Structure formats: C-alpha cells, structure tokens
PDB file of C-alpha atoms in Angstrom:
ATOM      1  CA  GLY A 658     -31.138  10.852  54.147  1.00  0.00           C
ATOM      2  CA  GLY A 659     -31.203   9.689  57.861  1.00  0.00           C
ATOM      3  CA  THR A 660     -32.327   6.816  59.563  1.00  0.00           C
ATOM      4  CA  ASN A 661     -34.882   8.465  61.548  1.00  0.00           C
ATOM      5  CA  SER A 662     -38.180   7.811  60.025  1.00  0.00           C
ATOM      6  CA  GLY A 663     -40.130   9.919  62.336  1.00  0.00           C
ATOM      7  CA  TRP A 664     -41.872   7.721  64.075  1.00  0.00           C
ATOM      8  CA  SER A 665     -41.287   5.126  67.209  1.00  0.00           C
ATOM      9  CA  PRO A 666     -42.947   1.904  67.684  1.00  0.00           C
ATOM     10  CA  TYR A 667     -46.269   1.800  69.899  1.00  0.00           C
ATOM     11  CA  TYR A 668     -44.476  -0.908  71.713  1.00  0.00           C
ATOM     12  CA  GLN A 669     -41.460  -3.100  71.548  1.00  0.00           C
ATOM     13  CA  PHE A 670     -40.863  -6.670  73.219  1.00  0.00           C
ATOM     14  CA  GLN A 671     -38.134  -9.660  72.651  1.00  0.00           C
ATOM     15  CA  SER A 672     -39.951 -12.510  70.990  1.00  0.00           C
ATOM     16  CA  HIS A 673     -37.340 -15.205  70.181  1.00  0.00           C
ATOM     17  CA  GLU A 674     -33.514 -15.348  71.692  1.00  0.00           C
ATOM     18  CA  PRO A 675     -30.715 -17.568  70.269  1.00  0.00           C
ATOM     19  CA  GLU A 676     -31.263 -21.345  71.608  1.00  0.00           C
ATOM     20  CA  PHE A 677     -29.285 -24.564  70.771  1.00  0.00           C
ATOM     21  CA  ASP A 678     -30.939 -27.749  69.920  1.00  0.00           C
ATOM     22  CA  TYR A 679     -28.716 -30.687  71.251  1.00  0.00           C
ATOM     23  CA  LEU A 680     -30.332 -33.270  69.353  1.00  0.00           C
ATOM     24  CA  LYS A 681     -29.120 -32.047  65.910  1.00  0.00           C
ATOM     25  CA  SER A 682     -26.530 -29.894  67.498  1.00  0.00           C
ATOM     26  CA  LEU A 683     -27.380 -26.779  66.030  1.00  0.00           C
ATOM     27  CA  GLU A 684     -27.619 -23.677  66.770  1.00  0.00           C
ATOM     28  CA  ILE A 685     -30.866 -21.628  66.286  1.00  0.00           C
ATOM     29  CA  GLU A 686     -31.004 -17.811  65.491  1.00  0.00           C
ATOM     30  CA  GLY A 687     -33.276 -15.489  67.352  1.00  0.00           C
ATOM     31  CA  LYS A 688     -34.139 -13.759  64.013  1.00  0.00           C
ATOM     32  CA  ILE A 689     -37.660 -13.395  63.613  1.00  0.00           C
ATOM     33  CA  SER A 690     -38.908 -14.971  60.065  1.00  0.00           C
ATOM     34  CA  LYS A 691     -42.817 -14.434  60.523  1.00  0.00           C
ATOM     35  CA  ILE A 692     -45.201 -12.442  62.306  1.00  0.00           C
ATOM     36  CA  LYS A 693     -49.318 -12.897  61.728  1.00  0.00           C
ATOM     37  CA  PHE A 694     -51.615 -11.018  64.030  1.00  0.00           C
ATOM     38  CA  CYS A 695     -54.769 -13.238  65.279  1.00  0.00           C
ATOM     39  CA  HIS A 696     -58.021 -11.799  64.887  1.00  0.00           C
ATOM     40  CA  PRO A 697     -59.415  -9.627  67.094  1.00  0.00           C
ATOM     41  CA  SER A 698     -60.775 -10.698  70.306  1.00  0.00           C
ATOM     42  CA  GLY A 699     -63.281  -8.320  70.863  1.00  0.00           C
ATOM     43  CA  ASN A 700     -61.019  -6.400  73.551  1.00  0.00           C
ATOM     44  CA  ASN A 701     -57.864  -4.350  73.162  1.00  0.00           C
ATOM     45  CA  ASN A 702     -55.443  -7.102  73.747  1.00  0.00           C
ATOM     46  CA  ILE A 703     -53.823  -7.841  70.630  1.00  0.00           C
ATOM     47  CA  PHE A 704     -52.521 -11.634  69.641  1.00  0.00           C
ATOM     48  CA  ILE A 705     -49.440 -12.236  67.566  1.00  0.00           C
ATOM     49  CA  LEU A 706     -47.904 -15.145  66.429  1.00  0.00           C
ATOM     50  CA  SER A 707     -44.298 -15.014  65.628  1.00  0.00           C
ATOM     51  CA  SER A 708     -41.271 -17.497  64.604  1.00  0.00           C
ATOM     52  CA  ASN A 709     -37.959 -18.049  63.898  1.00  0.00           C
ATOM     53  CA  GLU A 710     -36.529 -21.107  61.903  1.00  0.00           C
ATOM     54  CA  GLN A 711     -37.880 -23.909  64.749  1.00  0.00           C
ATOM     55  CA  THR A 712     -40.383 -22.191  67.084  1.00  0.00           C
ATOM     56  CA  ILE A 713     -43.521 -20.718  67.001  1.00  0.00           C
ATOM     57  CA  LYS A 714     -44.727 -18.564  69.751  1.00  0.00           C
ATOM     58  CA  LEU A 715     -48.172 -16.850  70.851  1.00  0.00           C
ATOM     59  CA  TRP A 716     -47.945 -13.708  72.240  1.00  0.00           C
ATOM     60  CA  LYS A 717     -50.586 -11.389  74.087  1.00  0.00           C
ATOM     61  CA  VAL A 718     -49.875  -7.925  74.199  1.00  0.00           C
ATOM     62  CA  GLY A 719     -52.003  -5.475  76.416  1.00  0.00           C
ATOM     63  CA  SER A 720     -52.282  -2.263  78.307  1.00  0.00           C
ATOM     64  CA  ARG A 721     -53.804  -1.055  81.468  1.00  0.00           C
ATOM     65  CA  LYS A 722     -54.198   2.168  82.633  1.00  0.00           C
ATOM     66  CA  SER A 723     -52.196   3.349  86.223  1.00  0.00           C
ATOM     67  CA  TYR A 724     -53.098   6.354  88.118  1.00  0.00           C
ATOM     68  CA  CYS A 725     -50.048   8.109  89.574  1.00  0.00           C
ATOM     69  CA  PRO A 726     -50.491  11.146  91.455  1.00  0.00           C
ATOM     70  CA  GLN A 727     -48.820  14.214  89.985  1.00  0.00           C
ATOM     71  CA  ALA A 728     -47.153  16.825  92.536  1.00  0.00           C
ATOM     72  CA  VAL A 729     -48.335  20.308  92.539  1.00  0.00           C
ATOM     73  CA  ASN A 730     -45.596  22.918  93.600  1.00  0.00           C
ATOM     74  CA  SER A 731     -47.062  24.806  96.542  1.00  0.00           C
ATOM     75  CA  TYR A 732     -44.201  27.087  96.575  1.00  0.00           C
ATOM     76  CA  LYS A 733     -45.467  30.765  95.309  1.00  0.00           C
ATOM     77  CA  SER A 734     -43.329  32.306  92.389  1.00  0.00           C
ATOM     78  CA  THR A 735     -40.945  34.408  93.657  1.00  0.00           C
ATOM     79  CA  ASN A 736     -37.869  36.316  92.369  1.00  0.00           C
ATOM     80  CA  LYS A 737     -36.175  35.560  95.839  1.00  0.00           C
ATOM     81  CA  LEU A 738     -33.941  32.583  96.109  1.00  0.00           C
ATOM     82  CA  GLN A 739     -35.892  29.952  98.238  1.00  0.00           C
ATOM     83  CA  LEU A 740     -34.355  27.324 100.446  1.00  0.00           C
ATOM     84  CA  PRO A 741     -36.085  23.695 100.733  1.00  0.00           C
ATOM     85  CA  GLN A 742     -37.894  23.712 104.189  1.00  0.00           C
ATOM     86  CA  LYS A 743     -37.797  20.582 106.299  1.00  0.00           C
ATOM     87  CA  ASN A 744     -41.026  18.280 106.833  1.00  0.00           C
ATOM     88  CA  ARG A 745     -42.930  20.308 103.978  1.00  0.00           C
ATOM     89  CA  VAL A 746     -45.215  18.017 102.172  1.00  0.00           C
ATOM     90  CA  SER A 747     -45.972  18.273  98.717  1.00  0.00           C
ATOM     91  CA  ASN A 748     -49.450  18.741  97.944  1.00  0.00           C
ATOM     92  CA  TYR A 749     -51.242  15.849  95.392  1.00  0.00           C
ATOM     93  CA  SER A 750     -53.980  17.394  93.802  1.00  0.00           C
ATOM     94  CA  GLU A 751     -54.219  15.840  90.414  1.00  0.00           C
ATOM     95  CA  ASP A 752     -54.072  12.485  88.631  1.00  0.00           C
ATOM     96  CA  THR A 753     -51.985  11.414  86.028  1.00  0.00           C
ATOM     97  CA  VAL A 754     -53.245   8.357  83.744  1.00  0.00           C
ATOM     98  CA  VAL A 755     -50.002   6.436  82.661  1.00  0.00           C
ATOM     99  CA  GLU A 756     -50.706   3.542  80.026  1.00  0.00           C
ATOM    100  CA  ILE A 757     -48.531   0.500  80.873  1.00  0.00           C
ATOM    101  CA  ARG A 758     -47.866  -1.751  78.113  1.00  0.00           C
ATOM    102  CA  SER A 759     -46.729  -5.482  78.507  1.00  0.00           C
ATOM    103  CA  ALA A 760     -46.424  -8.694  76.549  1.00  0.00           C
ATOM    104  CA  ARG A 761     -47.039 -12.029  77.448  1.00  0.00           C
ATOM    105  CA  ASN A 762     -46.061 -15.651  75.868  1.00  0.00           C
ATOM    106  CA  LYS A 763     -49.476 -17.702  76.149  1.00  0.00           C
ATOM    107  CA  LYS A 764     -48.198 -20.562  74.011  1.00  0.00           C
ATOM    108  CA  VAL A 765     -44.864 -22.251  72.387  1.00  0.00           C
ATOM    109  CA  PHE A 766     -45.106 -24.588  69.408  1.00  0.00           C
ATOM    110  CA  LYS A 767     -42.097 -26.518  68.444  1.00  0.00           C
ATOM    111  CA  ALA A 768     -40.557 -29.756  67.543  1.00  0.00           C
ATOM    112  CA  ALA A 769     -42.600 -29.919  64.794  1.00  0.00           C
ATOM    113  CA  HIS A 770     -40.630 -28.707  61.772  1.00  0.00           C
ATOM    114  CA  ALA A 771     -37.295 -30.662  60.634  1.00  0.00           C
ATOM    115  CA  TYR A 772     -36.640 -27.495  58.111  1.00  0.00           C
ATOM    116  CA  HIS A 773     -37.089 -23.771  58.298  1.00  0.00           C
ATOM    117  CA  ILE A 774     -40.308 -22.363  58.784  1.00  0.00           C
ATOM    118  CA  ASN A 775     -41.529 -20.097  56.230  1.00  0.00           C
ATOM    119  CA  SER A 776     -44.912 -19.750  56.591  1.00  0.00           C
ATOM    120  CA  LEU A 777     -47.802 -18.950  59.171  1.00  0.00           C
ATOM    121  CA  SER A 778     -51.231 -18.564  57.969  1.00  0.00           C
ATOM    122  CA  VAL A 779     -53.967 -17.834  60.730  1.00  0.00           C
ATOM    123  CA  ASN A 780     -57.635 -19.215  59.934  1.00  0.00           C
ATOM    124  CA  SER A 781     -60.688 -17.256  59.967  1.00  0.00           C
ATOM    125  CA  ASP A 782     -61.985 -19.211  62.595  1.00  0.00           C
ATOM    126  CA  ASN A 783     -59.534 -17.755  64.926  1.00  0.00           C
ATOM    127  CA  GLN A 784     -58.743 -20.869  66.535  1.00  0.00           C
ATOM    128  CA  THR A 785     -56.274 -22.647  64.482  1.00  0.00           C
ATOM    129  CA  PHE A 786     -53.380 -21.839  62.001  1.00  0.00           C
ATOM    130  CA  LEU A 787     -50.895 -23.228  59.475  1.00  0.00           C
ATOM    131  CA  SER A 788     -47.392 -23.437  59.987  1.00  0.00           C
ATOM    132  CA  GLY A 789     -45.279 -24.513  56.901  1.00  0.00           C
ATOM    133  CA  ASP A 790     -42.000 -25.429  56.128  1.00  0.00           C
ATOM    134  CA  ASP A 791     -39.920 -26.582  52.650  1.00  0.00           C
ATOM    135  CA  LEU A 792     -41.376 -29.937  52.751  1.00  0.00           C
ATOM    136  CA  ARG A 793     -44.722 -29.789  55.253  1.00  0.00           C
ATOM    137  CA  ILE A 794     -47.264 -28.062  56.341  1.00  0.00           C
ATOM    138  CA  ASN A 795     -48.734 -28.738  59.707  1.00  0.00           C
ATOM    139  CA  TRP A 796     -52.262 -27.515  61.428  1.00  0.00           C
ATOM    140  CA  TRP A 797     -51.999 -26.201  65.030  1.00  0.00           C
ATOM    141  CA  ASN A 798     -54.957 -25.048  67.260  1.00  0.00           C
ATOM    142  CA  LEU A 799     -54.119 -21.951  69.160  1.00  0.00           C
ATOM    143  CA  GLU A 800     -55.007 -23.710  72.530  1.00  0.00           C
ATOM    144  CA  ASN A 801     -52.811 -26.818  72.265  1.00  0.00           C
ATOM    145  CA  CYS A 802     -49.114 -26.271  71.647  1.00  0.00           C
ATOM    146  CA  ASP A 803     -48.579 -30.160  72.482  1.00  0.00           C
ATOM    147  CA  THR A 804     -49.800 -31.539  69.057  1.00  0.00           C
ATOM    148  CA  CYS A 805     -50.966 -30.585  65.682  1.00  0.00           C
ATOM    149  CA  PHE A 806     -51.934 -32.450  62.245  1.00  0.00           C
ATOM    150  CA  ASN A 807     -49.425 -32.768  59.476  1.00  0.00           C
ATOM    151  CA  ILE A 808     -51.694 -32.189  56.134  1.00  0.00           C
ATOM    152  CA  VAL A 809     -49.215 -31.770  53.587  1.00  0.00           C
ATOM    153  CA  ASP A 810     -45.976 -33.700  53.372  1.00  0.00           C
ATOM    154  CA  ILE A 811     -43.920 -33.698  49.742  1.00  0.00           C
ATOM    155  CA  LYS A 812     -40.424 -35.335  51.295  1.00  0.00           C
ATOM    156  CA  PRO A 813     -39.956 -37.960  48.669  1.00  0.00           C
ATOM    157  CA  ASN A 814     -38.280 -41.263  50.481  1.00  0.00           C
ATOM    158  CA  ASN A 815     -35.335 -40.828  48.577  1.00  0.00           C
ATOM    159  CA  MET A 816     -34.334 -37.519  49.023  1.00  0.00           C
ATOM    160  CA  GLU A 817     -32.134 -37.164  46.064  1.00  0.00           C
ATOM    161  CA  GLU A 818     -35.845 -36.958  43.787  1.00  0.00           C
ATOM    162  CA  LEU A 819     -36.633 -34.085  45.516  1.00  0.00           C
ATOM    163  CA  ALA A 820     -38.119 -31.895  42.831  1.00  0.00           C
ATOM    164  CA  GLU A 821     -39.856 -29.056  44.357  1.00  0.00           C
ATOM    165  CA  VAL A 822     -40.343 -27.280  47.893  1.00  0.00           C
ATOM    166  CA  ILE A 823     -42.973 -25.531  49.687  1.00  0.00           C
ATOM    167  CA  THR A 824     -42.544 -21.705  49.511  1.00  0.00           C
ATOM    168  CA  ALA A 825     -45.639 -20.041  51.061  1.00  0.00           C
ATOM    169  CA  VAL A 826     -48.938 -21.526  52.765  1.00  0.00           C
ATOM    170  CA  GLN A 827     -52.111 -19.336  53.167  1.00  0.00           C
ATOM    171  CA  PHE A 828     -55.808 -20.203  54.447  1.00  0.00           C
ATOM    172  CA  HIS A 829     -58.552 -18.956  52.478  1.00  0.00           C
ATOM    173  CA  PRO A 830     -59.710 -15.304  54.096  1.00  0.00           C
ATOM    174  CA  SER A 831     -63.331 -16.674  54.822  1.00  0.00           C
ATOM    175  CA  GLN A 832     -63.707 -20.661  54.287  1.00  0.00           C
ATOM    176  CA  CYS A 833     -62.036 -22.253  57.468  1.00  0.00           C
ATOM    177  CA  ASN A 834     -61.404 -25.632  55.391  1.00  0.00           C
ATOM    178  CA  THR A 835     -59.913 -24.431  52.391  1.00  0.00           C
ATOM    179  CA  PHE A 836     -56.034 -23.302  51.982  1.00  0.00           C
ATOM    180  CA  ALA A 837     -53.453 -22.924  49.272  1.00  0.00           C
ATOM    181  CA  TYR A 838     -49.926 -23.294  49.310  1.00  0.00           C
ATOM    182  CA  SER A 839     -47.170 -22.935  46.604  1.00  0.00           C
ATOM    183  CA  SER A 840     -44.434 -24.339  45.428  1.00  0.00           C
ATOM    184  CA  SER A 841     -40.910 -23.876  43.686  1.00  0.00           C
ATOM    185  CA  ARG A 842     -41.927 -24.654  40.716  1.00  0.00           C
ATOM    186  CA  GLY A 843     -44.423 -21.782  40.407  1.00  0.00           C
ATOM    187  CA  ALA A 844     -47.496 -23.997  40.966  1.00  0.00           C
ATOM    188  CA  ILE A 845     -50.290 -23.077  43.584  1.00  0.00           C
ATOM    189  CA  ASN A 846     -52.069 -25.894  45.058  1.00  0.00           C
ATOM    190  CA  ILE A 847     -55.960 -25.501  46.692  1.00  0.00           C
ATOM    191  CA  CYS A 848     -56.658 -27.473  49.339  1.00  0.00           C
ATOM    192  CA  ASP A 849     -60.063 -28.345  51.158  1.00  0.00           C
ATOM    193  CA  ALA A 850     -59.450 -30.328  54.523  1.00  0.00           C
ATOM    194  CA  ARG A 851     -62.800 -31.834  54.304  1.00  0.00           C
ATOM    195  CA  ARG A 852     -61.980 -33.978  51.523  1.00  0.00           C
ATOM    196  CA  SER A 853     -58.461 -35.215  52.563  1.00  0.00           C
ATOM    197  CA  ALA A 854     -56.493 -35.361  56.039  1.00  0.00           C
ATOM    198  CA  LEU A 855     -53.088 -35.399  53.814  1.00  0.00           C
ATOM    199  CA  CYS A 856     -51.962 -33.907  50.999  1.00  0.00           C
ATOM    200  CA  SER A 857     -49.166 -35.113  49.068  1.00  0.00           C
TER     201      SER A 857
END
C-alpha cells in the first residue's frame, strides 16, 4: 500500500525546535514525546499541551473567518478571441468566506525536569496539569509557568540504589485531587493530593 492515507491534517504547526542546554552542554531534540488536549473552553479554540524531552508548551489553536471578494468575469462568452482592454475593472459581486487558522504559544513550562518527560495529564478542573519524568512528578497551574510543585520524588540519595522509575502519570477523570502513577516494577500508585504534599 501507498503512504497516502486519504486524508489531510485539519491544521499543522511547528511546536518545538531543537535547542541547546548550555548548563548541561546537551542538545535537546525538537521531537515531541507527549501531547494532551485541554478541556473545552466553551468556544471554538483548541488548547493543546505539547512536550519534548525537557520543555512543555501550551498552545492556543483558533480560526477566524475572512471575507475575500470574488471576481466575476464580466466578459461575455464568445467563440472569438478577445484581447484585454485597458482600464477595464473587474466586477466584484460576491464574497468568498475563507477560514484562517493560527496557533499561538501561550505559555512555556521549562527547567523543572532533570530527566526526560514521559507523561502529561490535564486535571478535570481545567486549571492544572501534571508532568512526570523517570523520578519526579510536578503539579503545574496552566496560568503560571514560573512555579510548580513537586508532589512525587522517588530519587534515592544514592543513585546506585535506584530500583524503579516512573513510567506514566494520569489524573482521575473527575476527582481533581486524585491521580495515579505507574512504575517500571509493574506497580500502580494511587495518590490523594489532599492527604500528602509529597509522595515517595
């Protein structure tokens, strides 16, 4: 079979570019590892969280209608060849509605993960989200990209004692204080943020 699937994207935009971390002397790929839709905001705009290895971005994807005049040919159809006449003005009698789409970067959440981000999960309150890497889980507010709360940290004092890593993080679909994370040992941990500020 061919590579053409028979459909085309509704809209495409560039979310991440390759960048260089000068503190770690490390090149960070632009490759996106996670994307999550935020909950509907009551209009036609779409909000998306996207992440590469280190940086999370919040995007607003929207559209607006633009009215472009459509030219109507005022020449009569004949079988004779007609040369263009000078100073002839096209007759505009109809408008064509064109939908213009755009993506705007609203927030950049960075410098909070020392390891590769492997999870994003948007809370049911549509105000906060979780990001997880191999050893830590952070709780963010969508409106504040400068501060996050570290709610899970399984990093041992001696890395040689490391026995497991975090593999996935997920909020409960309706209980905004409840989330779960899984480990490389096959365990699932269910947490209530009201009972503990830091899980380990």
